[in-house]
Coordinates of C-alpha atoms in Angstrom, one line a residue:
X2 CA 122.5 47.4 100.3
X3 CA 118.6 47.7 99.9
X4 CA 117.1 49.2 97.5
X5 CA 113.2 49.6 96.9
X6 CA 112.0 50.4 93.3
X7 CA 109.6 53.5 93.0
X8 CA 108.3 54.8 89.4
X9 CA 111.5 54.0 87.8
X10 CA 113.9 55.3 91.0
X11 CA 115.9 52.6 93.4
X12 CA 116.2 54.3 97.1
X13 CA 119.3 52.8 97.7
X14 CA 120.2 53.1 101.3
X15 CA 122.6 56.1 102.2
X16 CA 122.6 57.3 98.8
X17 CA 118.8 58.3 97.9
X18 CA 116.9 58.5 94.8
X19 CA 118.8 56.7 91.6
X20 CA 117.5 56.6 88.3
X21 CA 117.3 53.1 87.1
X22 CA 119.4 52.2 84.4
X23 CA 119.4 49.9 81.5
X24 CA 122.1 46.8 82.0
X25 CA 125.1 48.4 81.1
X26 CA 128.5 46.7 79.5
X27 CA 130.7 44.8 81.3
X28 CA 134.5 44.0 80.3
X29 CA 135.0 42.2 76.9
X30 CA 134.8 38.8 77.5
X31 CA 133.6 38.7 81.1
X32 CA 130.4 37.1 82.3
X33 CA 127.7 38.6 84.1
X34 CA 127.8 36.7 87.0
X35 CA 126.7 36.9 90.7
X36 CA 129.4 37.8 92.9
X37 CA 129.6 38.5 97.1
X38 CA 129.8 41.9 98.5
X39 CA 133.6 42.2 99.7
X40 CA 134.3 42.5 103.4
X41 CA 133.3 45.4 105.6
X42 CA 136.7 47.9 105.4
X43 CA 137.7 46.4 102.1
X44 CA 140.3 49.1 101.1
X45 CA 139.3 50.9 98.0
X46 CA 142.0 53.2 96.1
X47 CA 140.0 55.0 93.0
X48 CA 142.2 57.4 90.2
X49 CA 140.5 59.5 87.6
X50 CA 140.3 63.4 86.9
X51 CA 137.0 66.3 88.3
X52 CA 134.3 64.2 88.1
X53 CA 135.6 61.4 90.8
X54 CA 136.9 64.3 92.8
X55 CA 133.8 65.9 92.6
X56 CA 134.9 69.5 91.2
X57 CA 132.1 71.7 91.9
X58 CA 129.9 70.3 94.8
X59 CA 130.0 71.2 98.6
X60 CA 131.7 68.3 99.8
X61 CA 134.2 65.5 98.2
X62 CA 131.8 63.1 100.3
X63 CA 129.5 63.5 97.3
X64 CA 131.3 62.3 95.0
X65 CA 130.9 58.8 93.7
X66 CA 133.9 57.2 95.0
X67 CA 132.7 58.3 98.7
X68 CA 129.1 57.5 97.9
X69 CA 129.9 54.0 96.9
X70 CA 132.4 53.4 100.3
X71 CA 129.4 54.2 102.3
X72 CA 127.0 52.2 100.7
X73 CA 129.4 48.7 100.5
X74 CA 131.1 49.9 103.5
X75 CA 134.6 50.3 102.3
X76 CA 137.6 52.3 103.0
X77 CA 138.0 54.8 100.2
X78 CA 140.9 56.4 99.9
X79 CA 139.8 59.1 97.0
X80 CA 142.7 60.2 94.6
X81 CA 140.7 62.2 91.6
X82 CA 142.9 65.2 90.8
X83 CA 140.9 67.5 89.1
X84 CA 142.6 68.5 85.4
X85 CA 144.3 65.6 85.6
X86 CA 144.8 62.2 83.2
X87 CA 147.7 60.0 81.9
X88 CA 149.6 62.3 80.1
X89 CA 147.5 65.9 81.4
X90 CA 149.0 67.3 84.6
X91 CA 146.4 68.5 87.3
X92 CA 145.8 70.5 90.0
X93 CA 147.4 67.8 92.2
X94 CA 150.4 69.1 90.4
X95 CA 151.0 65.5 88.4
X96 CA 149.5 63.2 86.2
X97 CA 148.0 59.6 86.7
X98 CA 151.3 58.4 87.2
X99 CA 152.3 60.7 89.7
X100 CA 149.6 59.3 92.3
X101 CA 150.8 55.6 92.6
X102 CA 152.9 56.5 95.5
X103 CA 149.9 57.5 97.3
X104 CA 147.9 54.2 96.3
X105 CA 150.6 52.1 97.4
X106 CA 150.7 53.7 100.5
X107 CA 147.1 53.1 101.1
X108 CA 147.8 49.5 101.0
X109 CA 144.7 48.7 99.0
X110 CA 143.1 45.5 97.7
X111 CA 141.3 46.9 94.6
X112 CA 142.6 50.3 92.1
X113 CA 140.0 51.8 90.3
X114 CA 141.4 53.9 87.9
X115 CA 139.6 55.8 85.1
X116 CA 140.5 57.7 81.7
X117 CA 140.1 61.3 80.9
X118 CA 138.6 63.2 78.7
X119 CA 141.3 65.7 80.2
X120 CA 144.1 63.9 77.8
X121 CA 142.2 65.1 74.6
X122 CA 144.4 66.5 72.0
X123 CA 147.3 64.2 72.9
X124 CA 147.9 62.0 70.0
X125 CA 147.0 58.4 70.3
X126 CA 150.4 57.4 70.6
X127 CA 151.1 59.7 73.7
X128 CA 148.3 58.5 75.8
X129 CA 148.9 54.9 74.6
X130 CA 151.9 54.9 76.0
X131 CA 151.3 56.9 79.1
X132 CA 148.5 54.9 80.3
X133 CA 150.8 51.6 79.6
X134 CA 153.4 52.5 81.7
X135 CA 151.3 53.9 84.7
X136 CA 149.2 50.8 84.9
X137 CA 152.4 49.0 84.8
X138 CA 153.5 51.2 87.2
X139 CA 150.5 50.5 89.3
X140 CA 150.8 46.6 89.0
X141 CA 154.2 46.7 90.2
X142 CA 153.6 48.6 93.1
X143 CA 150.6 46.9 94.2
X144 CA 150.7 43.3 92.4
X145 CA 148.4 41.6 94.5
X146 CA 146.0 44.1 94.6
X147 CA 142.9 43.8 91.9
X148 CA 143.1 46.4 89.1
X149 CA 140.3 47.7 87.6
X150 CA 140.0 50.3 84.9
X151 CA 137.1 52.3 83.7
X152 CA 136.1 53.9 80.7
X153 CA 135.9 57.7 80.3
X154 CA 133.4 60.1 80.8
X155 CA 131.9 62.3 78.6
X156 CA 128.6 64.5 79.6
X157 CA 129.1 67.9 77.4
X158 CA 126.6 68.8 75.0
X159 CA 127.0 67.4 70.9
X160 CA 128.2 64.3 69.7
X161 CA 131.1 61.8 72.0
X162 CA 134.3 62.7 70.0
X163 CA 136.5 60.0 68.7
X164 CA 139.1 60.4 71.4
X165 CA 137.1 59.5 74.5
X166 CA 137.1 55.7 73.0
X167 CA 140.2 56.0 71.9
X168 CA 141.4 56.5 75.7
X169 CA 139.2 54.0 77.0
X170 CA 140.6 51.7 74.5
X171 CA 143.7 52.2 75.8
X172 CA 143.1 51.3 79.2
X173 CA 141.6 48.5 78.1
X174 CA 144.6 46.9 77.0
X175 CA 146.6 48.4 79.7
X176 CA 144.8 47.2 82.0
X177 CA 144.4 43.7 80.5
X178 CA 148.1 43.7 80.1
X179 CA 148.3 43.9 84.1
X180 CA 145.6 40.8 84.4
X181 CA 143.4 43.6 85.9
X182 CA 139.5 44.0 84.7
X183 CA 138.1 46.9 82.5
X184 CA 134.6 47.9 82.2
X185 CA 132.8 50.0 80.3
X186 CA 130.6 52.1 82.0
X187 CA 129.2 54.0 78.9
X188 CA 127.2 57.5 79.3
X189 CA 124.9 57.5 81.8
X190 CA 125.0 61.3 81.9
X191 CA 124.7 61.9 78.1
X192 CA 121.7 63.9 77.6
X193 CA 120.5 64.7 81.0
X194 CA 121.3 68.4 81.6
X195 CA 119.7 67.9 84.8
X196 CA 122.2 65.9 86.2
X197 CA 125.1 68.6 85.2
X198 CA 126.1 71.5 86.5
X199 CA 126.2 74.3 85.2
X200 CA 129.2 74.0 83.2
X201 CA 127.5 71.2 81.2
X202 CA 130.2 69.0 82.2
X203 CA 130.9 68.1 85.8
X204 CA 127.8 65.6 87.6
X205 CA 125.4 67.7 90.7
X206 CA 125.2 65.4 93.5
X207 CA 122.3 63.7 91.6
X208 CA 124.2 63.4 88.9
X209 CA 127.5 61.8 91.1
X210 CA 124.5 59.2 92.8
X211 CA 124.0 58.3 88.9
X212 CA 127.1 57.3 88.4
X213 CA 127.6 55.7 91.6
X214 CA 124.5 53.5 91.0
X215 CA 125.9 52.6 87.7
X216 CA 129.3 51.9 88.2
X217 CA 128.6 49.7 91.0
X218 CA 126.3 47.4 89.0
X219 CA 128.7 47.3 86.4
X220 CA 131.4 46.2 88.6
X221 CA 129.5 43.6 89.8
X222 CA 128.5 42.8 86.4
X223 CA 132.1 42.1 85.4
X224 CA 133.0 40.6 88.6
X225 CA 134.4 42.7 90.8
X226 CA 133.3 42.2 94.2
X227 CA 132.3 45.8 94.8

């Protein structure tokens, strides 16, 4: 990857024009370290709800799962299911759980799977359990295959409600419970309106070359050799 640093952007080759961010967090207890880029056609599954599918733009190859294979070079195979989460059922007609078949199938060597805001209203006991079983589910199905989760996303207007760490917290000890990695991503959207659409909730294509700009250096912050 190059990137070149202009008035606070990165041009990051095959992506464009990325806002800079502050170092983000990384998993609890994992160093920042420097890692090597994995090798070309590394095979990439990635599981979370709109925003990795990219509800709302032209093209799912603008959403950040895409926009990261073509800047590592890795084989993405892209399962966001818009409306969907651990325990909410979405438009791909299942929940989280539902897609593992698919990931195994794509015989990768790293999951990334992400929690929802989509599972808000579910009572913390639901989605703790949900999210247990389906990373267990995952780990089974895939057990040499790195697991990494990532916490939720939240870009609407007014204050983060309660539940968003709530369901990244319990990722976090699903995930740890399969020896996998979590990372915290945090808000990079919160308070840019610019980088939403016009539901004030799903990223433009600026705002998905955010995310992919972030979440990459957090992964390799934590590690992950992405």
């Amino acid at each position: 990857m190059i990137a070149v640093v202009v008035a606070g952007l990165a041009v990051v080759a095959g992506i464009g024009y990325v806002a800079v961010e502050h170092p983000t967090r990384a998993s609890a207890g994992a160093t920042a370290t420097a890692t090597t880029t994995p090798p070309r056609g590394t095979r990439v599954v990635t599981i979370g709800d709109s925003i990795m599918a990219g509800y709302g733009l032209d093209s799912a190859a603008d959403a950040w799962p895409a926009m990261l294979g073509r800047v590592d070079h890795l084989r993405v195979t892209n399962l966001g299911c818009s409306g969907g989460g651990f325990v909410a059922v979405g438009d791909c007609d299942t929940d989280f759980a539902g897609l593992v078949a698919q990931a195994e199938a794509a015989h990768p060597a790293i999951v990334i799977v992400q929690s929802s805001d989509n599972d808000l209203g579910q009572d913390a006991a639901t989605i703790e359990s949900a999210t247990a079983a389906t990373v267990a589910q995952l780990h089974a199905a895939l057990p040499s295959a790195r697991i990494v989760g990532l916490s939720t996303l939240w870009g609407q207007p007014g204050d983060v409600p309660d539940e968003v760490a709530q369901s990244s917290a319990s990722l976090q000890r699903a995930v740890q419970a399969a020896h996998g990695t979590f990372v915290d991503v945090g808000q990079p959207l919160a308070g840019h309106a610019d980088l939403l659409q016009s539901d004030s909730e799903h990223p433009t294509v600026a705002g998905q070359r955010v995310l992919t700009r972030v979440i990459q250096h957090d992964l390799r912050r934590a590690g992950v050799a992405i």
